[in-house]
Amino acid sequence: MNSIHTKHIEALTKANQEIAAKQEQIKNSRYRLNYHFMAPTGWINDPNGLVFYNGEYHLFYQFYPYASSWGPMHWGHAKSTDLVNWKHMPVALAPSESYDAGEGVPGYGCFSGSAVVNNDELVLIYTGHVDGKTPMQVQNIATSTDGVNFEKFENNPVIDNFPEHATHDFRDPKVWQYEDKWYMVVGTKKDGKGKAVLYVSEDLKNWEYKGVAAESNGTQGDMWECPDLFPINDRHVLLVSPMYGTQNEKPFYVIGDMDYDKGVFTQDVYKTLDYGSDFYAPQTLIDDKGRRIMIGWMEKWLTKMPSQEYGWAGAMTIARELVLEGDIMKQKPVDELEELRTGYKQLDAFEFTEIKTINDQQESVSEVIIDVNVNDTNASKFGIQLRCSKDGEERTEIMVDFENKEIVMDRERSGVGEKGTSKAPFVVKENGTLNLRIFMDTTSLELFVNGGEQVITNRIFPDETSKRFNLVSQGGKVSINTLESWKLNSIWK
Ligand code: FRU
């Protein structure tokens, strides 16, 4: 066995032992979610290496098993047959080599990246990061024939330095196949602009630099993290998690066109991907049904994470299918999530003014769909209050402002987590309705407006007893066509 392999196996064994020792305790710890993906213990951030391989979905993720805060990055691993139920797998990558591990430096590890299937092999492409090293970030690969055990390539790094249009922040390779070649975008920055630089390869090992595929127009951030560029319908879409200075901002998407000969993506339509505060570093895969599926990290850098006190932090969003309709890319929770539904309740058309309590003891793990008849509504605002305490002091409010055509998710009174509001614009549907679909988990809310035209994702940390569910109106009556709700089963029990 060569030495790369031995050192890697030692690091993986240690990480897997840590998980085995802690996972039972963490499983029952406070704030655990019921149907969202979480690591068995410790810290997670970005989803990595999303891929459909041999009939199963694989999710890798930025992982630090030894503490509930960020540390030397490993790649955790899980798989699924339905994008809903996940099975934890042994850790896939651990820092072990000069290009992804360091001694006495604050940060290093196997940073974000992607996965592709090449013949029968599963190939991971990731950034090796070592603080203070020159160059600080290089691109590497690791391969597996069984989808469980990964070997780092002996001639890593496959890209050992940043190109002329980049700087030492040069990370998060996303690889895809187009016609008969492999393409890779890598996130970087130079001259105050975030960029995605492009490489091409025939074998995933030898990469030729093509140039800048896309860059900030001056307002789209000075560093681009986790770029993902993919074909959809007859166009291409670019996802970017932008930084402005040291601040990570809301990921955006750009609809445009890709010229593979020139290696240039032309930006056409630019939009916010998710208006919430707890959504970052999303990545996509394409499955055997041709669906483009996205999962994001359901938390963000430098925010309050109350679960850290209980030994863990971070989760993934539900899987969302991306559907491009003209100038809008919708996010549709994957159909498979309907498997979780139980205890159906429905209210037919009704009207109300001021306040209407729908349920005093609403399941805190549930799905709610409200179809609002905007034509018959004369209120200026319509609100949904969730996770309210009996005295109403604690609550999370989703407020639809009909005059300003804005939906606001307000976390000022949501409990112990981060406060503040998230705002998204909306357009009333042609038939005069507004459709709101809410996925609630113990400590999260994901709101899909009009079939996923806009999405707001936030973590909330209310008291377990805060369960009242009210509708409120301001300045008139609200007319509801239907209100449906389901309790959602846990995937972890
Ligand atoms: C994004 C990110 C990536 C990096 C990783 C490190 O959240 O900063 O750019 O590869 O996290 O864990």
Short mmCIF file of C-alpha atoms and ligand atoms in Angstrom, two decimals:
data_model
loop_
_atom_site.label_atom_id
_atom_site.label_comp_id
_atom_site.label_asym_id
_atom_site.label_seq_id
_atom_site.Cartn_x
_atom_site.Cartn_y
_atom_site.Cartn_z
CA MET A 1 0.00 0.00 0.00
CA ASN A 2 1.39 3.42 -0.86
CA SER A 3 1.85 6.09 1.76
CA ILE A 4 -0.93 8.39 0.52
CA HIS A 5 -3.31 5.54 1.04
CA THR A 6 -2.05 4.59 4.51
CA LYS A 7 -2.17 8.11 5.92
CA HIS A 8 -5.60 8.69 4.47
CA ILE A 9 -6.98 5.47 5.95
CA GLU A 10 -5.61 6.38 9.36
CA ALA A 11 -7.31 9.79 9.26
CA LEU A 12 -10.58 8.24 8.08
CA THR A 13 -10.52 5.54 10.74
CA LYS A 14 -10.06 8.14 13.44
CA ALA A 15 -12.98 10.21 12.13
CA ASN A 16 -15.26 7.16 11.89
CA GLN A 17 -14.39 6.19 15.46
CA GLU A 18 -15.31 9.66 16.65
CA ILE A 19 -18.70 9.35 14.95
CA ALA A 20 -19.32 5.90 16.42
CA ALA A 21 -18.53 7.21 19.90
CA LYS A 22 -20.80 10.27 19.69
CA GLN A 23 -23.69 9.54 17.35
CA GLU A 24 -26.14 7.97 19.82
CA GLN A 25 -25.88 10.90 22.17
CA ILE A 26 -26.20 13.45 19.35
CA LYS A 27 -29.21 11.68 17.83
CA ASN A 28 -31.35 12.67 20.81
CA SER A 29 -29.85 16.06 21.44
CA ARG A 30 -31.73 19.33 21.34
CA TYR A 31 -32.87 21.07 18.12
CA ARG A 32 -32.35 18.00 15.90
CA LEU A 33 -34.45 18.22 12.77
CA ASN A 34 -36.87 15.47 11.71
CA TYR A 35 -36.65 15.25 7.93
CA HIS A 36 -33.64 17.35 7.01
CA PHE A 37 -30.22 15.89 6.49
CA MET A 38 -27.78 16.43 9.37
CA ALA A 39 -24.37 14.97 10.14
CA PRO A 40 -24.23 12.19 12.75
CA THR A 41 -22.15 14.46 14.97
CA GLY A 42 -20.14 17.68 14.81
CA TRP A 43 -20.18 20.43 12.25
CA ILE A 44 -21.33 20.52 8.62
CA ASN A 45 -21.39 23.21 5.98
CA ASP A 46 -21.58 22.97 2.19
CA PRO A 47 -23.11 20.04 0.31
CA ASN A 48 -20.41 18.54 -1.91
CA GLY A 49 -20.22 15.94 -4.64
CA LEU A 50 -23.95 15.61 -5.27
CA VAL A 51 -24.24 12.80 -7.78
CA PHE A 52 -26.52 10.02 -8.98
CA TYR A 53 -24.44 6.82 -9.14
CA ASN A 54 -25.55 3.20 -9.67
CA GLY A 55 -29.19 3.97 -8.95
CA GLU A 56 -28.56 5.99 -5.77
CA TYR A 57 -28.18 9.61 -4.81
CA HIS A 58 -24.94 10.49 -3.04
CA LEU A 59 -24.50 13.50 -0.84
CA PHE A 60 -21.07 14.45 0.46
CA TYR A 61 -20.59 17.42 2.70
CA GLN A 62 -18.05 19.66 4.44
CA PHE A 63 -17.65 17.97 7.78
CA TYR A 64 -15.74 18.35 11.02
CA PRO A 65 -16.56 15.39 13.26
CA TYR A 66 -14.55 16.49 16.31
CA ALA A 67 -16.47 19.63 17.36
CA SER A 68 -19.62 21.62 16.66
CA SER A 69 -17.62 24.42 15.05
CA TRP A 70 -15.65 24.52 11.79
CA GLY A 71 -12.32 22.66 11.78
CA PRO A 72 -10.06 20.79 9.35
CA MET A 73 -12.45 19.73 6.64
CA HIS A 74 -13.42 16.14 5.91
CA TRP A 75 -15.99 15.00 3.39
CA GLY A 76 -18.89 13.30 5.16
CA HIS A 77 -20.96 10.97 3.03
CA ALA A 78 -24.56 9.76 2.83
CA LYS A 79 -26.72 8.10 0.21
CA SER A 80 -30.38 7.81 -0.63
CA THR A 81 -32.72 6.16 -3.09
CA ASP A 82 -35.36 8.90 -2.87
CA LEU A 83 -33.66 12.18 -1.82
CA VAL A 84 -35.68 12.05 1.40
CA ASN A 85 -34.36 9.16 3.50
CA TRP A 86 -30.58 9.27 3.93
CA LYS A 87 -28.20 6.60 5.12
CA HIS A 88 -24.95 7.70 6.73
CA MET A 89 -21.86 6.21 5.10
CA PRO A 90 -18.24 6.14 6.31
CA VAL A 91 -16.36 9.43 5.94
CA ALA A 92 -15.14 9.71 2.33
CA LEU A 93 -12.21 12.12 2.57
CA ALA A 94 -10.04 13.24 5.45
CA PRO A 95 -7.10 15.64 5.36
CA SER A 96 -3.89 13.61 5.19
CA GLU A 97 -1.54 14.96 2.51
CA SER A 98 0.72 17.98 2.08
CA TYR A 99 -1.84 19.49 -0.31
CA ASP A 100 -4.86 19.14 2.05
CA ALA A 101 -3.40 18.98 5.57
CA GLY A 102 -1.14 21.19 7.65
CA GLU A 103 0.43 21.28 11.05
CA GLY A 104 0.24 24.20 13.42
CA VAL A 105 -1.88 26.27 11.05
CA PRO A 106 -5.43 27.35 11.92
CA GLY A 107 -7.13 25.98 8.85
CA TYR A 108 -6.75 23.22 6.32
CA GLY A 109 -8.60 20.34 4.80
CA CYS A 110 -10.54 18.86 1.92
CA PHE A 111 -12.61 21.86 0.87
CA SER A 112 -15.72 21.88 -1.29
CA GLY A 113 -16.01 20.25 -4.68
CA SER A 114 -18.09 17.95 -6.80
CA ALA A 115 -18.43 14.39 -8.08
CA VAL A 116 -18.86 12.77 -11.47
CA VAL A 117 -19.28 9.23 -12.74
CA ASN A 118 -16.51 8.27 -15.19
CA ASN A 119 -17.10 4.82 -16.71
CA ASP A 120 -17.79 2.82 -13.56
CA GLU A 121 -15.80 4.99 -11.24
CA LEU A 122 -17.07 7.63 -8.88
CA VAL A 123 -14.65 10.56 -8.97
CA LEU A 124 -14.52 13.32 -6.37
CA ILE A 125 -12.91 16.62 -7.33
CA TYR A 126 -12.05 18.84 -4.38
CA THR A 127 -9.93 21.74 -3.22
CA GLY A 128 -7.01 21.04 -0.95
CA HIS A 129 -6.54 24.00 1.38
CA VAL A 130 -3.61 24.73 3.68
CA ASP A 131 -3.47 28.12 5.45
CA GLY A 132 -0.28 30.01 4.73
CA LYS A 133 0.94 27.64 2.04
CA THR A 134 1.81 28.88 -1.46
CA PRO A 135 -0.36 28.22 -3.36
CA MET A 136 -2.96 27.98 -0.65
CA GLN A 137 -5.63 26.16 -2.68
CA VAL A 138 -5.16 23.43 -5.31
CA GLN A 139 -7.53 21.02 -7.03
CA ASN A 140 -7.40 17.27 -6.41
CA ILE A 141 -9.23 14.10 -7.25
CA ALA A 142 -10.09 10.88 -5.44
CA THR A 143 -11.72 7.81 -6.94
CA SER A 144 -13.85 4.88 -5.88
CA THR A 145 -15.10 1.74 -7.58
CA ASP A 146 -17.56 0.77 -4.82
CA GLY A 147 -18.98 4.20 -3.98
CA VAL A 148 -17.76 3.80 -0.38
CA ASN A 149 -13.97 3.80 -0.25
CA PHE A 150 -12.11 6.65 -1.92
CA GLU A 151 -8.43 6.77 -2.85
CA LYS A 152 -6.68 10.03 -3.42
CA PHE A 153 -4.92 10.19 -6.78
CA GLU A 154 -1.16 9.69 -6.44
CA ASN A 155 -0.37 12.59 -8.77
CA ASN A 156 -2.51 15.14 -6.95
CA PRO A 157 -2.90 18.07 -7.27
CA VAL A 158 -4.39 17.87 -10.75
CA ILE A 159 -4.37 21.69 -10.85
CA ASP A 160 -1.42 22.80 -8.78
CA ASN A 161 -1.68 26.57 -9.06
CA PHE A 162 -4.16 29.32 -9.82
CA PRO A 163 -4.29 30.76 -13.34
CA GLU A 164 -3.53 34.33 -14.42
CA HIS A 165 -7.11 35.57 -13.92
CA ALA A 166 -7.30 34.28 -10.35
CA THR A 167 -5.63 34.71 -6.97
CA HIS A 168 -4.84 32.35 -4.11
CA ASP A 169 -8.56 32.11 -3.26
CA PHE A 170 -9.19 29.45 -5.86
CA ARG A 171 -11.67 26.81 -4.77
CA ASP A 172 -14.83 24.70 -5.06
CA PRO A 173 -14.40 22.92 -8.43
CA LYS A 174 -17.68 21.90 -10.06
CA VAL A 175 -17.18 19.41 -12.89
CA TRP A 176 -19.67 18.35 -15.54
CA GLN A 177 -19.57 16.55 -18.85
CA TYR A 178 -20.63 18.25 -22.03
CA GLU A 179 -20.54 16.29 -25.25
CA ASP A 180 -17.32 14.30 -24.95
CA LYS A 181 -15.33 16.53 -22.61
CA TRP A 182 -15.13 17.34 -18.92
CA TYR A 183 -15.47 20.96 -17.87
CA MET A 184 -14.67 22.49 -14.49
CA VAL A 185 -15.54 25.89 -13.03
CA VAL A 186 -13.58 27.08 -10.01
CA GLY A 187 -14.54 30.05 -7.83
CA THR A 188 -12.04 32.85 -7.36
CA LYS A 189 -11.49 36.62 -7.14
CA LYS A 190 -9.28 39.20 -8.77
CA ASP A 191 -9.30 42.99 -9.11
CA GLY A 192 -12.34 43.31 -6.83
CA LYS A 193 -14.44 40.88 -8.86
CA GLY A 194 -15.74 37.42 -8.07
CA LYS A 195 -15.12 35.02 -10.96
CA ALA A 196 -15.67 31.49 -12.19
CA VAL A 197 -12.67 30.28 -14.18
CA LEU A 198 -12.99 27.41 -16.61
CA TYR A 199 -10.90 24.31 -17.34
CA VAL A 200 -11.37 21.47 -19.82
CA SER A 201 -10.13 17.87 -19.70
CA GLU A 202 -10.44 14.55 -21.51
CA ASP A 203 -9.58 12.34 -18.53
CA LEU A 204 -10.22 14.34 -15.31
CA LYS A 205 -6.47 14.26 -14.60
CA ASN A 206 -4.99 16.65 -17.14
CA TRP A 207 -6.71 20.00 -17.18
CA GLU A 208 -6.26 22.81 -19.68
CA TYR A 209 -7.08 26.37 -18.65
CA LYS A 210 -9.68 28.06 -20.86
CA GLY A 211 -10.14 31.46 -19.16
CA VAL A 212 -12.84 33.32 -17.25
CA ALA A 213 -16.25 31.75 -17.88
CA ALA A 214 -18.08 34.47 -15.93
CA GLU A 215 -17.32 37.27 -13.53
CA SER A 216 -19.07 39.84 -11.39
CA ASN A 217 -20.52 42.79 -13.27
CA GLY A 218 -19.26 44.96 -10.42
CA THR A 219 -22.26 44.40 -8.14
CA GLN A 220 -22.20 40.61 -7.79
CA GLY A 221 -19.52 40.19 -5.14
CA ASP A 222 -15.73 40.30 -5.01
CA MET A 223 -15.28 36.58 -4.36
CA TRP A 224 -17.35 33.76 -5.86
CA GLU A 225 -17.68 30.57 -3.86
CA CYS A 226 -19.20 27.29 -4.99
CA PRO A 227 -20.03 28.16 -8.62
CA ASP A 228 -22.24 25.60 -10.36
CA LEU A 229 -22.79 25.91 -14.11
CA PHE A 230 -25.17 23.54 -15.87
CA PRO A 231 -27.32 23.15 -18.95
CA ILE A 232 -31.09 23.36 -18.44
CA ASN A 233 -33.65 23.35 -21.26
CA ASP A 234 -31.74 25.00 -24.10
CA ARG A 235 -29.93 27.44 -21.82
CA HIS A 236 -27.36 27.38 -19.02
CA VAL A 237 -27.70 28.48 -15.43
CA LEU A 238 -24.92 29.62 -13.14
CA LEU A 239 -25.29 29.46 -9.35
CA VAL A 240 -22.95 31.53 -7.22
CA SER A 241 -22.45 31.98 -3.47
CA PRO A 242 -20.94 35.47 -3.39
CA MET A 243 -18.79 37.21 -0.82
CA TYR A 244 -18.57 40.94 -0.34
CA GLY A 245 -15.37 41.46 1.62
CA THR A 246 -15.57 39.00 4.49
CA GLN A 247 -19.37 38.78 4.31
CA ASN A 248 -21.14 35.85 2.68
CA GLU A 249 -24.28 37.02 0.91
CA LYS A 250 -27.37 35.42 -0.58
CA PRO A 251 -26.61 32.99 -3.40
CA PHE A 252 -27.88 34.07 -6.80
CA TYR A 253 -28.60 32.46 -10.13
CA VAL A 254 -27.97 33.72 -13.61
CA ILE A 255 -29.76 32.42 -16.68
CA GLY A 256 -27.62 32.74 -19.78
CA ASP A 257 -25.86 30.95 -22.59
CA MET A 258 -22.62 29.03 -22.70
CA ASP A 259 -20.23 29.13 -25.61
CA TYR A 260 -18.06 26.06 -25.06
CA ASP A 261 -15.59 26.94 -27.83
CA LYS A 262 -14.83 30.34 -26.36
CA GLY A 263 -15.36 29.10 -22.82
CA VAL A 264 -17.62 32.03 -22.02
CA PHE A 265 -20.98 32.16 -20.27
CA THR A 266 -23.04 35.23 -21.18
CA GLN A 267 -25.22 36.56 -18.38
CA ASP A 268 -28.81 37.34 -19.23
CA VAL A 269 -31.17 37.22 -16.23
CA TYR A 270 -29.87 37.63 -12.66
CA LYS A 271 -31.95 36.76 -9.57
CA THR A 272 -31.67 35.92 -5.89
CA LEU A 273 -31.93 32.17 -5.40
CA ASP A 274 -33.33 32.18 -1.87
CA TYR A 275 -34.27 35.27 0.11
CA GLY A 276 -33.70 33.63 3.51
CA SER A 277 -30.67 34.01 5.73
CA ASP A 278 -29.97 30.32 6.18
CA PHE A 279 -29.19 29.20 2.70
CA TYR A 280 -25.69 28.99 1.26
CA ALA A 281 -23.38 27.03 -1.03
CA PRO A 282 -26.12 25.19 -2.96
CA GLN A 283 -25.09 22.52 -5.43
CA THR A 284 -26.98 20.53 -8.06
CA LEU A 285 -27.00 17.09 -9.64
CA ILE A 286 -28.82 15.58 -12.57
CA ASP A 287 -30.57 12.26 -12.01
CA ASP A 288 -31.70 9.35 -14.17
CA LYS A 289 -35.05 11.06 -14.77
CA GLY A 290 -33.25 14.11 -16.12
CA ARG A 291 -34.22 16.22 -13.12
CA ARG A 292 -31.85 19.00 -12.00
CA ILE A 293 -31.93 18.79 -8.20
CA MET A 294 -30.47 21.31 -5.78
CA ILE A 295 -29.56 21.04 -2.10
CA GLY A 296 -28.13 23.89 -0.04
CA TRP A 297 -26.52 24.30 3.36
CA MET A 298 -29.36 25.41 5.67
CA GLU A 299 -27.29 27.75 7.78
CA LYS A 300 -24.77 30.45 7.03
CA TRP A 301 -21.34 31.62 8.19
CA LEU A 302 -21.14 33.87 11.23
CA THR A 303 -24.70 33.39 12.47
CA LYS A 304 -26.02 32.23 15.83
CA MET A 305 -26.22 28.46 15.92
CA PRO A 306 -27.98 27.43 19.14
CA SER A 307 -27.43 23.71 18.44
CA GLN A 308 -23.65 24.13 18.83
CA GLU A 309 -24.09 23.92 22.56
CA TYR A 310 -25.50 20.43 22.03
CA GLY A 311 -22.61 19.07 19.99
CA TRP A 312 -23.68 19.66 16.45
CA ALA A 313 -24.34 22.36 13.83
CA GLY A 314 -25.64 22.58 10.32
CA ALA A 315 -28.16 20.83 8.10
CA MET A 316 -29.12 20.61 4.45
CA THR A 317 -32.28 22.02 2.87
CA ILE A 318 -34.86 19.67 1.43
CA ALA A 319 -34.04 18.61 -2.13
CA ARG A 320 -35.52 21.01 -4.66
CA GLU A 321 -36.05 20.34 -8.33
CA LEU A 322 -35.05 23.27 -10.54
CA VAL A 323 -37.48 24.06 -13.32
CA LEU A 324 -36.69 26.78 -15.81
CA GLU A 325 -39.72 28.64 -17.14
CA GLY A 326 -38.66 31.56 -19.32
CA ASP A 327 -36.95 34.13 -17.11
CA ILE A 328 -37.72 32.32 -13.86
CA MET A 329 -36.08 29.31 -12.36
CA LYS A 330 -38.53 27.70 -9.97
CA GLN A 331 -37.56 25.53 -7.04
CA LYS A 332 -39.99 22.69 -6.53
CA PRO A 333 -39.64 20.47 -3.47
CA VAL A 334 -39.05 17.00 -4.95
CA ASP A 335 -42.23 14.92 -5.29
CA GLU A 336 -40.71 12.18 -3.12
CA LEU A 337 -41.19 14.42 -0.06
CA GLU A 338 -44.89 13.57 -0.23
CA GLU A 339 -43.93 10.15 1.22
CA LEU A 340 -43.53 11.89 4.57
CA ARG A 341 -47.10 13.16 4.71
CA THR A 342 -49.61 11.87 7.21
CA GLY A 343 -52.62 13.28 9.13
CA TYR A 344 -54.15 15.34 6.32
CA LYS A 345 -56.34 18.28 7.26
CA GLN A 346 -58.15 20.60 4.92
CA LEU A 347 -60.14 23.80 5.29
CA ASP A 348 -62.26 24.83 2.33
CA ALA A 349 -62.82 28.40 1.23
CA PHE A 350 -63.24 30.88 4.07
CA GLU A 351 -62.80 34.55 4.84
CA PHE A 352 -61.62 36.24 7.99
CA THR A 353 -60.64 39.58 9.44
CA GLU A 354 -58.15 40.39 12.20
CA ILE A 355 -57.14 37.00 13.59
CA LYS A 356 -58.13 33.39 13.12
CA THR A 357 -56.51 30.56 15.05
CA ILE A 358 -56.14 27.54 12.81
CA ASN A 359 -54.65 25.24 15.39
CA ASP A 360 -53.61 25.61 19.02
CA GLN A 361 -51.34 22.61 18.81
CA GLN A 362 -50.04 22.65 15.25
CA GLU A 363 -47.50 19.89 14.64
CA SER A 364 -44.12 21.61 14.63
CA VAL A 365 -43.02 19.19 11.91
CA SER A 366 -45.50 19.79 9.14
CA GLU A 367 -46.28 21.00 5.67
CA VAL A 368 -48.90 23.69 5.10
CA ILE A 369 -50.26 24.91 1.77
CA ILE A 370 -52.36 28.06 1.68
CA ASP A 371 -53.98 29.29 -1.47
CA VAL A 372 -55.03 32.93 -1.11
CA ASN A 373 -57.78 34.44 -3.23
CA VAL A 374 -56.16 37.83 -3.80
CA ASN A 375 -58.99 39.11 -6.00
CA ASP A 376 -61.48 38.74 -3.15
CA THR A 377 -59.12 40.10 -0.50
CA ASN A 378 -59.22 43.75 0.48
CA ALA A 379 -56.80 43.65 3.43
CA SER A 380 -53.51 45.44 2.95
CA LYS A 381 -51.62 42.65 4.70
CA PHE A 382 -52.07 38.96 5.36
CA GLY A 383 -49.97 37.19 7.95
CA ILE A 384 -49.25 33.63 8.96
CA GLN A 385 -48.07 33.22 12.54
CA LEU A 386 -46.28 29.97 13.27
CA ARG A 387 -44.74 28.46 16.37
CA CYS A 388 -46.58 30.97 18.60
CA SER A 389 -46.49 30.72 22.35
CA LYS A 390 -49.84 30.81 24.20
CA ASP A 391 -49.34 34.45 25.17
CA GLY A 392 -48.35 35.27 21.59
CA GLU A 393 -45.01 36.75 22.65
CA GLU A 394 -42.97 34.17 20.82
CA ARG A 395 -43.85 33.68 17.16
CA THR A 396 -42.52 33.62 13.63
CA GLU A 397 -44.51 35.65 11.18
CA ILE A 398 -44.80 35.45 7.42
CA MET A 399 -46.41 38.71 6.31
CA VAL A 400 -47.74 39.25 2.79
CA ASP A 401 -47.83 42.94 1.97
CA PHE A 402 -50.25 43.29 -0.96
CA GLU A 403 -49.49 46.95 -1.53
CA ASN A 404 -45.72 46.63 -1.73
CA LYS A 405 -45.90 43.17 -3.33
CA GLU A 406 -43.52 41.84 -0.76
CA ILE A 407 -43.42 38.82 1.56
CA VAL A 408 -41.55 39.24 4.81
CA MET A 409 -40.45 36.44 7.11
CA ASP A 410 -39.98 38.01 10.52
CA ARG A 411 -37.81 36.30 13.13
CA GLU A 412 -37.72 39.13 15.67
CA ARG A 413 -39.71 36.99 18.14
CA SER A 414 -38.82 33.51 16.93
CA GLY A 415 -36.87 32.31 19.95
CA VAL A 416 -33.20 32.01 20.72
CA GLY A 417 -31.74 32.05 17.19
CA GLU A 418 -30.80 34.86 14.86
CA LYS A 419 -33.35 37.70 14.57
CA GLY A 420 -34.30 40.02 11.72
CA THR A 421 -36.44 39.87 8.61
CA SER A 422 -36.10 38.30 5.15
CA LYS A 423 -37.97 39.92 2.28
CA ALA A 424 -38.94 38.55 -1.11
CA PRO A 425 -40.93 40.18 -3.92
CA PHE A 426 -43.92 38.30 -5.33
CA VAL A 427 -46.29 38.51 -8.26
CA VAL A 428 -49.95 37.51 -7.96
CA LYS A 429 -50.70 34.62 -10.32
CA GLU A 430 -52.70 35.27 -13.48
CA ASN A 431 -55.75 33.60 -11.92
CA GLY A 432 -55.69 36.10 -9.03
CA THR A 433 -54.25 33.77 -6.40
CA LEU A 434 -51.12 33.52 -4.31
CA ASN A 435 -49.88 30.10 -3.28
CA LEU A 436 -47.75 29.62 -0.18
CA ARG A 437 -46.22 26.26 0.66
CA ILE A 438 -44.43 25.97 3.96
CA PHE A 439 -42.14 23.18 5.15
CA MET A 440 -41.74 23.38 8.91
CA ASP A 441 -39.29 21.26 10.81
CA THR A 442 -38.41 21.49 14.52
CA THR A 443 -35.93 24.32 13.86
CA SER A 444 -36.45 25.43 10.27
CA LEU A 445 -38.90 27.05 7.88
CA GLU A 446 -38.77 26.85 4.10
CA LEU A 447 -41.36 28.92 2.26
CA PHE A 448 -42.08 28.33 -1.43
CA VAL A 449 -44.10 31.07 -3.10
CA ASN A 450 -46.19 30.32 -6.21
CA GLY A 451 -44.63 26.96 -6.99
CA GLY A 452 -41.12 28.03 -6.00
CA GLU A 453 -40.79 31.30 -7.91
CA GLN A 454 -39.42 32.73 -4.69
CA VAL A 455 -38.10 30.88 -1.69
CA ILE A 456 -37.25 31.96 1.85
CA THR A 457 -35.27 29.59 4.07
CA ASN A 458 -34.56 30.32 7.72
CA ARG A 459 -33.68 28.49 10.89
CA ILE A 460 -35.82 29.27 13.95
CA PHE A 461 -35.32 28.12 17.54
CA PRO A 462 -38.61 28.54 19.42
CA ASP A 463 -39.61 26.82 22.60
CA GLU A 464 -40.93 23.31 22.06
CA THR A 465 -44.29 24.30 23.54
CA SER A 466 -44.84 27.18 21.10
CA LYS A 467 -47.23 25.54 18.66
CA ARG A 468 -50.11 27.89 17.92
CA PHE A 469 -50.84 28.63 14.29
CA ASN A 470 -52.80 31.81 13.48
CA LEU A 471 -53.75 33.73 10.41
CA VAL A 472 -53.96 37.49 10.71
CA SER A 473 -55.14 40.31 8.51
CA GLN A 474 -54.59 44.05 8.56
CA GLY A 475 -56.91 46.66 7.08
CA GLY A 476 -59.67 44.40 5.81
CA LYS A 477 -60.66 40.88 4.95
CA VAL A 478 -58.55 38.03 3.61
CA SER A 479 -60.10 35.37 1.43
CA ILE A 480 -58.60 31.88 1.44
CA ASN A 481 -59.41 29.30 -1.24
CA THR A 482 -57.97 26.31 0.59
CA LEU A 483 -55.71 25.56 3.51
CA GLU A 484 -54.17 22.10 3.61
CA SER A 485 -51.78 20.67 6.13
CA TRP A 486 -49.97 17.45 6.92
CA LYS A 487 -47.87 16.23 9.75
CA LEU A 488 -44.54 15.03 8.34
CA ASN A 489 -42.89 11.83 9.52
CA SER A 490 -39.35 11.73 10.77
CA ILE A 491 -36.64 10.13 8.65
CA TRP A 492 -34.38 9.62 11.66
CA LYS A 493 -36.57 7.55 13.97
C1 FRU B 1 -18.37 27.96 1.33
C2 FRU B 1 -16.92 27.62 1.67
C3 FRU B 1 -16.18 27.16 0.43
C4 FRU B 1 -15.08 26.32 1.01
C5 FRU B 1 -15.74 25.68 2.19
C6 FRU B 1 -14.84 25.44 3.36
O1 FRU B 1 -19.23 27.88 2.40
O2 FRU B 1 -16.28 28.75 2.25
O3 FRU B 1 -15.74 28.19 -0.40
O4 FRU B 1 -14.60 25.38 0.10
O5 FRU B 1 -16.80 26.53 2.57
O6 FRU B 1 -15.44 24.64 4.33
#
